[in-house]
């Protein structure tokens, strides 16, 4: 099983990073033969869509004959998704929705003719479905009885990922982080993790027999991850 682990926060010790790392650890418990690849959008932000990419997507004609190299970054990002059996995302909620670095990734993942097609009924995904676990850290409260702010992150991200074929989504919220000390944050994280459904991961665990290492490092994931171990992780 191949796990694509994406982090979005610019803070290395952020709540969302700790939550996403804990999700990956849960997956490795049920699929110890899994491999993990990293895309750290917080430490190594993607550039926003450039002019040549916008030109390429501006019409069917330009999409059929795009400027040279215009789609290269988009293609590399899409292939990372295609290579994954499971995707884990850790993101903060910034001003009611996703951070701009995450939007830069989405803008180059959603591509007509490659990951989705337009139909009279709307966008139809072209990628195979796979589980996506999304850890969301918010300084305020956006869901439940105590919610006191709107949530544009969950519906937007659900629609964006659904539009390319990713429909098996699990959102794991960690809320009111602005008011949590370290001990309370750990308890809140455990509570969020308790809601995770690992059934699909158990079904996928026989996909491959690769060791549980971070791709490109040869080191065990626990040692290579900045939250879980002492070795700093080089962002891809």
XYZ file of N, CA and C in Angstrom:
708
model
N 0.844 -1.199 0.000
C 0.000 0.000 0.000
C 0.874 1.242 0.000
N 0.534 2.198 -0.841
C 1.267 3.456 -0.936
C 0.437 4.585 -0.326
N 1.035 5.319 0.604
C 0.364 6.427 1.283
C 1.003 7.736 0.831
N 0.190 8.648 0.329
C 0.657 9.999 0.029
C 0.280 10.881 1.204
N 1.284 11.446 1.870
C 1.068 12.259 3.073
C 1.330 13.719 2.723
N 0.299 14.532 2.808
C 0.368 15.948 2.454
C 0.154 16.800 3.699
N 1.072 17.728 3.955
C 0.890 18.702 5.023
C 0.805 20.093 4.425
N 0.055 20.965 5.089
C -0.221 22.288 4.544
C 0.286 23.410 5.449
N 0.303 23.180 6.757
C 0.670 24.244 7.683
C 2.126 24.664 7.526
N 2.417 25.979 7.621
C 3.809 26.437 7.589
C 4.528 26.189 8.910
N 3.780 25.880 9.976
C 4.390 25.624 11.288
C 4.761 24.154 11.415
N 6.019 23.862 11.702
C 6.471 22.480 11.774
C 5.858 21.704 12.938
N 5.493 22.390 14.016
C 4.893 21.709 15.164
C 3.397 22.004 15.255
N 2.769 22.246 14.150
C 1.361 22.634 14.146
C 0.452 21.474 14.555
N -0.760 21.820 14.963
C -1.745 20.803 15.333
C -2.111 19.927 14.138
N -2.239 20.523 12.960
C -2.630 19.732 11.797
C -1.532 18.758 11.389
N -0.271 19.160 11.544
C 0.831 18.240 11.232
C 0.855 17.064 12.212
N 0.650 17.356 13.472
C 0.637 16.285 14.455
C -0.530 15.334 14.215
N -1.664 15.892 13.820
C -2.827 15.059 13.545
C -2.607 14.192 12.310
N -2.081 14.767 11.236
C -1.864 13.976 10.023
C -0.814 12.897 10.250
N 0.215 13.214 11.036
C 1.243 12.216 11.354
C 0.650 11.063 12.154
N -0.267 11.384 13.061
C -0.915 10.345 13.857
C -1.819 9.474 12.981
N -2.455 10.074 11.989
C -3.275 9.297 11.059
C -2.406 8.317 10.282
N -1.261 8.795 9.797
C -0.346 7.913 9.074
C 0.104 6.764 9.973
N 0.417 7.064 11.231
C 0.828 6.018 12.175
C -0.276 4.974 12.347
N -1.526 5.414 12.405
C -2.642 4.480 12.507
C -2.706 3.573 11.280
N -2.484 4.162 10.117
C -2.492 3.368 8.889
C -1.360 2.350 8.882
N -0.185 2.758 9.369
C 0.953 1.844 9.396
C 0.757 0.712 10.401
N -0.086 0.936 11.394
C -0.385 -0.138 12.336
C -1.165 -1.263 11.672
N -2.070 -0.906 10.771
C -2.876 -1.933 10.095
C -2.246 -2.363 8.774
N -1.313 -1.572 8.269
C -0.632 -1.905 7.015
C 0.861 -1.647 7.174
N 1.557 -2.465 7.983
C 2.978 -2.220 8.263
C 3.877 -2.336 7.045
N 3.376 -2.884 5.958
C 4.180 -2.982 4.747
C 4.031 -1.802 3.821
N 3.341 -0.745 4.278
C 3.064 0.396 3.410
C 4.299 1.265 3.210
N 4.317 1.988 2.099
C 5.334 3.004 1.847
C 4.675 4.366 1.975
N 5.470 5.379 2.310
C 4.941 6.723 2.509
C 5.735 7.709 1.661
N 5.040 8.485 0.847
C 5.679 9.581 0.123
C 5.117 10.899 0.653
N 5.920 11.954 0.556
C 5.565 13.230 1.187
C 5.419 14.361 0.182
N 4.439 15.203 0.452
C 4.300 16.461 -0.275
C 4.031 17.516 0.805
N 5.046 18.301 1.133
C 4.937 19.268 2.213
C 4.697 20.655 1.628
N 3.451 21.030 1.507
C 3.080 22.313 0.906
C 3.366 23.489 1.828
N 3.473 23.199 3.128
C 3.790 24.263 4.073
C 5.251 24.645 4.028
N 6.126 23.630 4.008
C 7.569 23.886 3.993
C 8.072 24.212 2.594
N 7.415 23.682 1.587
C 7.857 23.884 0.203
C 6.645 24.229 -0.658
N 6.130 25.460 -0.552
C 4.898 25.832 -1.249
C 5.037 25.739 -2.766
N 3.968 25.321 -3.384
C 3.914 25.330 -4.839
C 3.659 26.748 -5.335
N 4.212 27.108 -6.478
C 3.832 28.392 -7.069
C 2.388 28.318 -7.540
N 1.711 29.428 -7.488
C 0.343 29.452 -8.001
C 0.372 29.301 -9.520
N -0.772 28.971 -10.074
C -0.853 28.703 -11.506
C -0.229 29.837 -12.308
N 0.704 29.473 -13.173
C 1.417 30.462 -13.982
C 0.629 30.788 -15.258
N 1.119 31.796 -15.976
C 0.414 32.253 -17.174
C 0.286 31.153 -18.217
N 1.382 30.378 -18.428
C 1.316 29.359 -19.477
C 0.337 28.245 -19.118
N 0.206 27.951 -17.808
C -0.770 26.947 -17.374
C -2.188 27.457 -17.615
N -2.416 28.732 -17.304
C -3.731 29.333 -17.533
C -4.069 29.365 -19.016
N -3.070 29.665 -19.831
C -3.289 29.660 -21.284
C -3.677 28.260 -21.753
N -2.968 27.251 -21.250
C -3.233 25.874 -21.661
C -4.661 25.452 -21.348
N -5.191 25.927 -20.208
C -6.535 25.517 -19.791
C -7.637 26.442 -20.297
N -7.293 27.425 -21.086
C -8.263 28.457 -21.457
C -9.257 28.035 -22.528
N -8.956 27.002 -23.303
C -9.867 26.562 -24.357
C -9.530 25.129 -24.753
N -10.460 24.415 -25.383
C -10.159 23.059 -25.858
C -8.961 23.025 -26.809
N -8.821 24.065 -27.640
C -7.726 24.095 -28.604
C -6.371 24.209 -27.911
N -6.267 25.112 -26.923
C -4.986 25.275 -26.225
C -4.690 24.089 -25.314
N -5.744 23.440 -24.821
C -5.536 22.263 -23.994
C -5.021 21.097 -24.837
N -5.462 21.041 -26.090
C -4.986 19.990 -26.999
C -3.552 20.249 -27.446
N -3.142 21.518 -27.509
C -1.778 21.872 -27.907
C -1.250 22.934 -26.958
N -0.940 22.548 -25.709
C -0.529 23.525 -24.694
C 0.879 24.050 -24.936
N 1.214 25.216 -24.399
C 2.598 25.710 -24.477
C 3.550 24.660 -23.893
N 4.720 24.577 -24.436
C 5.684 23.572 -24.002
C 5.968 23.701 -22.502
N 5.817 22.599 -21.794
C 6.121 22.555 -20.368
C 5.033 23.106 -19.467
N 3.944 23.619 -20.056
C 2.920 24.290 -19.254
C 2.227 23.355 -18.272
N 2.132 22.094 -18.630
C 1.393 21.145 -17.799
C 2.310 20.227 -16.994
N 3.606 20.444 -17.042
C 4.551 19.514 -16.408
C 4.334 19.398 -14.901
N 4.229 20.534 -14.208
C 4.052 20.480 -12.752
C 2.719 19.830 -12.405
N 1.672 20.209 -13.113
C 0.362 19.611 -12.894
C 0.423 18.104 -13.081
N 1.100 17.670 -14.120
C 1.197 16.242 -14.410
C 1.931 15.496 -13.298
N 3.004 16.079 -12.796
C 3.768 15.439 -11.713
C 2.914 15.301 -10.460
N 2.138 16.328 -10.122
C 1.286 16.289 -8.940
C 0.170 15.262 -9.100
N -0.405 15.203 -10.279
C -1.467 14.228 -10.542
C -0.916 12.807 -10.446
N 0.267 12.591 -10.965
C 0.855 11.254 -10.903
C 1.141 10.827 -9.476
N 1.462 11.777 -8.582
C 1.617 11.448 -7.163
C 0.312 10.912 -6.595
N -0.790 11.554 -6.962
C -2.098 11.103 -6.500
C -2.420 9.733 -7.076
N -2.156 9.550 -8.349
C -2.454 8.272 -9.000
C -1.649 7.125 -8.399
N -0.441 7.404 -7.937
C 0.413 6.357 -7.373
C -0.004 5.963 -5.960
N -0.852 6.758 -5.339
C -1.245 6.519 -3.947
C -2.472 5.624 -3.864
N -2.441 4.715 -2.886
C -3.629 3.927 -2.555
C -4.452 4.631 -1.484
N -3.790 5.422 -0.661
C -4.430 6.195 0.404
C -3.776 7.572 0.442
N -4.561 8.599 0.701
C -4.035 9.962 0.838
C -4.370 10.474 2.238
N -3.370 11.048 2.890
C -3.560 11.665 4.205
C -3.206 13.144 4.083
N -4.119 14.009 4.493
C -3.914 15.452 4.397
C -4.058 16.075 5.778
N -3.106 16.894 6.141
C -3.215 17.684 7.360
C -3.259 19.150 6.985
N -4.329 19.833 7.351
C -4.454 21.241 6.969
C -5.071 22.064 8.097
N -4.595 23.275 8.292
C -5.310 24.187 9.180
C -6.487 24.809 8.432
N -7.410 25.378 9.196
C -8.464 26.185 8.599
C -8.029 27.635 8.711
N -7.830 28.281 7.567
C -7.425 29.689 7.538
C -8.605 30.534 7.076
N -9.094 31.385 7.955
C -10.181 32.294 7.572
C -11.353 31.549 6.951
N -11.785 30.502 7.632
C -12.968 29.709 7.313
C -12.770 28.683 6.206
N -11.583 28.625 5.582
C -11.412 27.705 4.456
C -9.960 27.218 4.396
N -9.536 26.686 3.254
C -8.200 26.119 3.133
C -7.155 27.213 2.924
N -5.904 26.975 3.323
C -4.822 27.925 3.050
C -4.557 28.043 1.550
N -3.979 29.160 1.155
C -3.753 29.412 -0.277
C -2.779 28.416 -0.889
N -1.802 27.913 -0.108
C -0.858 26.935 -0.673
C -1.571 25.638 -1.024
N -2.616 25.309 -0.269
C -3.418 24.117 -0.575
C -4.238 24.353 -1.839
N -4.753 25.565 -1.980
C -5.515 25.912 -3.192
C -4.622 25.845 -4.420
N -3.346 26.216 -4.290
C -2.416 26.132 -5.419
C -2.263 24.685 -5.881
N -2.262 23.747 -4.920
C -2.187 22.308 -5.256
C -3.461 21.878 -5.965
N -4.602 22.248 -5.412
C -5.881 21.857 -5.994
C -6.023 22.407 -7.418
N -5.598 23.653 -7.615
C -5.731 24.266 -8.939
C -4.944 23.524 -10.006
N -3.927 22.763 -9.597
C -3.127 22.034 -10.582
C -3.417 20.534 -10.589
N -4.303 20.112 -9.662
C -4.778 18.728 -9.642
C -6.070 18.591 -10.436
N -6.917 19.595 -10.342
C -8.186 19.589 -11.076
C -7.928 20.085 -12.500
N -7.959 19.165 -13.439
C -7.638 19.529 -14.820
C -8.584 18.827 -15.782
N -9.341 19.622 -16.507
C -10.290 19.066 -17.462
C -9.551 18.237 -18.508
N -10.074 17.051 -18.775
C -9.475 16.171 -19.753
C -8.421 15.256 -19.183
N -8.019 15.508 -17.928
C -6.978 14.670 -17.306
C -7.482 14.034 -16.016
N -8.059 14.820 -15.123
C -8.598 14.252 -13.892
C -10.117 14.388 -13.803
N -10.690 15.183 -14.689
C -12.148 15.297 -14.708
C -12.598 15.691 -16.103
N -13.850 15.392 -16.397
C -14.418 15.794 -17.678
C -15.720 16.537 -17.439
N -15.997 17.486 -18.314
C -17.223 18.261 -18.207
C -18.347 17.554 -18.953
N -19.498 17.452 -18.317
C -20.676 16.847 -18.936
C -21.868 17.769 -18.684
N -22.977 17.553 -19.395
C -24.168 18.370 -19.146
C -24.635 18.299 -17.691
N -24.277 17.206 -17.009
C -24.693 17.042 -15.610
C -23.667 17.592 -14.630
N -22.555 18.105 -15.160
C -21.507 18.633 -14.286
C -20.191 17.895 -14.458
N -19.254 18.145 -13.561
C -17.929 17.527 -13.627
C -17.992 16.061 -13.200
N -17.278 15.224 -13.928
C -17.199 13.795 -13.626
C -15.734 13.421 -13.444
N -15.420 12.781 -12.345
C -14.040 12.425 -12.050
C -13.497 11.338 -12.951
N -12.206 11.433 -13.268
C -11.546 10.444 -14.128
C -10.533 9.594 -13.366
N -10.279 9.923 -12.105
C -9.355 9.128 -11.296
C -10.138 8.073 -10.527
N -9.479 6.963 -10.225
C -10.144 5.949 -9.392
C -10.254 6.471 -7.963
N -11.297 6.057 -7.310
C -11.497 6.460 -5.927
C -10.468 5.774 -5.040
N -10.109 6.443 -3.944
C -9.246 5.862 -2.918
C -9.538 6.610 -1.616
N -9.226 6.014 -0.477
C -9.522 6.694 0.791
C -8.677 7.960 0.958
N -9.312 9.018 1.427
C -8.619 10.263 1.740
C -8.980 10.645 3.181
N -7.968 10.677 4.046
C -8.156 11.069 5.441
C -7.674 12.510 5.596
N -8.548 13.384 6.079
C -8.245 14.817 6.133
C -8.327 15.296 7.577
N -7.178 15.595 8.155
C -7.125 16.152 9.499
C -7.182 17.668 9.412
N -8.177 18.273 10.067
C -8.381 19.723 9.991
C -8.218 20.330 11.378
N -7.281 21.246 11.524
C -7.083 21.947 12.794
C -7.623 23.365 12.666
N -8.410 23.758 13.652
C -9.004 25.090 13.626
C -8.870 25.745 14.988
N -8.471 27.014 14.994
C -8.371 27.751 16.246
C -9.719 27.962 16.899
N -10.784 28.015 16.087
C -12.139 28.175 16.592
C -12.925 26.886 16.458
N -14.241 26.994 16.595
C -15.128 25.833 16.521
C -16.057 26.012 15.324
N -16.006 25.074 14.384
C -16.780 25.215 13.160
C -17.824 24.126 12.968
N -17.861 23.109 13.829
C -18.858 22.058 13.697
C -19.328 21.627 15.080
N -20.503 21.006 15.113
C -21.052 20.568 16.384
C -21.929 21.626 17.033
N -22.415 21.315 18.213
C -23.362 22.199 18.907
C -22.743 23.532 19.302
N -21.423 23.555 19.500
C -20.759 24.779 19.957
C -20.181 25.605 18.807
N -20.497 25.239 17.581
C -19.948 25.957 16.423
C -20.291 27.440 16.486
N -19.269 28.275 16.292
C -19.491 29.726 16.319
C -18.861 30.419 15.116
N -18.534 29.651 14.087
C -18.004 30.234 12.856
C -18.383 29.339 11.690
N -18.485 29.906 10.486
C -18.864 29.098 9.325
C -17.734 28.177 8.877
N -18.102 27.158 8.129
C -17.153 26.188 7.591
C -17.295 26.143 6.075
N -16.364 26.770 5.370
C -16.332 26.678 3.919
C -15.301 25.651 3.455
N -14.481 25.164 4.384
C -13.428 24.212 4.040
C -14.007 22.853 3.659
N -14.833 22.296 4.533
C -15.330 20.931 4.305
C -16.149 20.804 3.024
N -17.155 21.661 2.788
C -17.916 21.505 1.538
C -17.090 21.785 0.293
N -16.196 22.773 0.369
C -15.372 23.072 -0.804
C -14.442 21.915 -1.126
N -13.718 21.422 -0.121
C -12.752 20.353 -0.360
C -13.454 19.066 -0.787
N -14.624 18.807 -0.227
C -15.399 17.634 -0.636
C -15.758 17.724 -2.115
N -16.258 18.876 -2.538
C -16.645 19.059 -3.936
C -15.439 18.966 -4.855
N -14.326 19.597 -4.472
C -13.130 19.588 -5.309
C -12.614 18.183 -5.510
N -12.500 17.419 -4.425
C -11.963 16.064 -4.533
C -12.951 15.120 -5.204
N -14.239 15.281 -4.904
C -15.256 14.464 -5.564
C -15.226 14.660 -7.073
N -14.939 15.889 -7.516
C -15.006 16.204 -8.944
C -13.949 15.479 -9.759
N -12.887 14.986 -9.097
C -11.868 14.220 -9.833
C -11.968 12.724 -9.537
N -12.963 12.333 -8.745
C -13.195 10.911 -8.505
C -12.876 10.435 -7.101
N -12.359 11.325 -6.241
C -12.032 10.941 -4.867
C -13.253 11.190 -3.991
N -13.961 10.115 -3.664
C -15.236 10.230 -2.968
C -15.227 9.626 -1.567
N -14.225 8.803 -1.261
C -14.164 8.169 0.052
C -13.357 9.063 0.981
N -14.013 10.066 1.536
C -13.348 11.083 2.345
C -13.736 10.934 3.814
N -12.737 11.090 4.693
C -12.996 11.144 6.131
C -12.371 12.418 6.687
N -13.205 13.297 7.208
C -12.725 14.527 7.839
C -12.608 14.295 9.341
N -11.427 14.609 9.885
C -11.169 14.447 11.308
C -10.820 15.814 11.883
N -11.796 16.515 12.464
C -11.555 17.875 12.954
C -10.924 17.920 14.337
N -10.002 18.847 14.503
C -9.393 19.166 15.794
C -9.655 20.646 16.011
N -10.610 20.968 16.893
C -11.119 22.324 16.988
C -10.689 23.048 18.268
N -10.847 24.358 18.230
C -10.536 25.224 19.376
C -9.079 25.085 19.812
N -8.187 24.915 18.853
C -6.772 24.715 19.191
C -6.144 25.949 19.832
N -6.722 27.115 19.588
C -6.192 28.352 20.188
C -6.324 28.341 21.702
N -7.156 27.444 22.216
C -7.421 27.429 23.655
C -6.918 26.144 24.329
N -6.097 25.367 23.611
C -5.621 24.093 24.138
C -4.154 24.168 24.540
N -3.849 23.720 25.768
C -2.445 23.561 26.114
C -1.981 22.209 25.569
N -0.724 21.864 25.800
C -0.168 20.659 25.183
C -0.910 19.396 25.595
N -1.235 19.285 26.876
C -1.928 18.083 27.361
C -3.334 17.979 26.780
N -4.058 19.099 26.776
C -5.413 19.094 26.242
C -5.405 18.847 24.735
N -4.374 19.353 24.063
C -4.270 19.134 22.622
C -4.075 17.653 22.316
N -3.256 16.978 23.119
C -3.026 15.543 22.924
C -4.322 14.757 23.114
N -5.105 15.121 24.126
C -6.376 14.449 24.370
C -7.360 14.709 23.229
N -7.389 15.954 22.751
C -8.272 16.294 21.636
C -7.882 15.539 20.372
N -6.578 15.379 20.179
C -6.096 14.635 19.012
C -6.522 13.168 19.086
N -6.412 12.583 20.276
C -6.834 11.198 20.451
C -8.335 11.053 20.210
N -9.099 12.036 20.654
C -10.541 12.001 20.426
C -10.853 12.058 18.938
N -10.140 12.908 18.206
C -10.345 13.004 16.763
C -9.979 11.684 16.078
N -8.880 11.082 16.508
C -8.430 9.828 15.896
C -9.382 8.669 16.171
N -10.117 8.760 17.277
C -11.029 7.683 17.644
C -12.141 7.508 16.607
N -12.392 8.553 15.829
C -13.462 8.498 14.838
C -13.007 7.911 13.505
N -11.723 7.620 13.368
C -11.203 7.166 12.077
C -11.688 5.760 11.746
N -12.046 5.555 10.505
C -12.487 4.250 10.018
C -11.359 3.657 9.163
N -10.681 2.647 9.702
C -9.535 2.053 9.021
C -9.905 0.803 8.230
N -11.194 0.557 8.069
C -11.623 -0.652 7.367
C -11.007 -0.741 5.977
N -11.080 0.361 5.232
C -10.568 0.332 3.863
C -9.066 0.113 3.835
N -8.340 0.634 4.835
C -6.900 0.444 4.887
C -6.564 -1.026 5.114
N -7.348 -1.689 5.937
C -7.122 -3.112 6.175
C -7.327 -3.906 4.897
N -8.280 -3.473 4.093
C -8.542 -4.158 2.830
C -7.409 -3.934 1.836
N -6.715 -2.792 1.951
C -5.664 -2.442 1.001
C -4.280 -2.912 1.430
N -4.144 -3.393 2.655
C -2.801 -3.612 3.190
C -1.989 -4.644 2.416
N -2.638 -5.489 1.618
C -1.887 -6.466 0.848
C -1.497 -5.984 -0.534
N -1.711 -4.686 -0.814
C -1.418 -4.156 -2.144
C 0.041 -4.334 -2.505
N 0.949 -4.132 -1.547
C 2.368 -4.321 -1.814
C 3.057 -4.803 -0.545
N 4.312 -5.106 -0.658
C 5.069 -5.608 0.477
C 6.273 -4.725 0.757
N 6.202 -3.446 0.366
C 7.320 -2.539 0.605
C 7.453 -2.250 2.086
N 8.656 -2.012 2.553
C 8.822 -1.686 3.968
C 8.241 -0.318 4.280
N 7.878 -0.107 5.543
C 7.284 1.168 5.962
C 8.374 2.219 6.086
N 8.804 2.753 4.943
C 9.863 3.750 4.927
C 9.372 4.982 4.188
N 10.028 6.078 4.427
C 9.737 7.292 3.675
C 10.473 7.202 2.351
N 9.750 7.299 1.251
C 10.358 7.153 -0.064
C 11.484 8.150 -0.273
N 12.591 7.673 -0.805
C 13.719 8.533 -1.112
C 14.700 8.700 0.026
N 14.371 8.147 1.218
C 15.272 8.298 2.364
C 15.841 6.972 2.836
N 15.061 5.899 2.656
C 15.494 4.607 3.162
C 15.355 4.491 4.668
N 14.798 5.533 5.321
C 14.676 5.527 6.779
C 13.256 5.188 7.190
N 13.074 4.517 8.329
C 11.725 4.274 8.823
C 10.967 5.583 8.944
N 9.677 5.541 8.661
C 8.881 6.757 8.654
C 8.925 7.472 9.991
N 8.862 6.734 11.099
C 8.882 7.364 12.414
C 10.153 8.167 12.618
N 11.282 7.678 12.114
C 12.547 8.391 12.280
C 12.649 9.589 11.355
N 11.995 9.505 10.202
C 12.166 10.542 9.192
C 11.187 11.692 9.331
N 10.123 11.499 10.113
C 9.108 12.544 10.212
C 9.429 13.493 11.362
N 9.363 14.818 11.141
C 9.770 15.793 12.159
C 8.902 15.766 13.402
N 7.644 15.332 13.285
C 6.779 15.271 14.453
C 6.990 13.974 15.223
N 7.271 12.891 14.480
C 7.360 11.586 15.112
C 8.772 11.200 15.505
N 9.771 11.830 14.947
C 11.145 11.465 15.247
C 12.067 12.654 15.247
N 13.340 12.383 15.339
C 14.312 13.474 15.513
C 14.997 13.890 14.218
N 14.809 13.125 13.152
C 15.456 13.426 11.886
C 14.589 14.370 11.079
N 15.113 15.501 10.681
C 14.308 16.472 9.920
C 13.942 15.915 8.554
N 12.734 16.164 8.128
C 12.246 15.684 6.859
C 12.499 16.715 5.768
N 13.125 16.292 4.695
C 13.333 17.184 3.563
C 12.056 17.218 2.743
N 11.506 18.383 2.551
C 10.267 18.525 1.778
C 10.529 18.191 0.320
N 9.570 17.503 -0.284
C 9.706 17.181 -1.699
C 9.303 18.376 -2.540
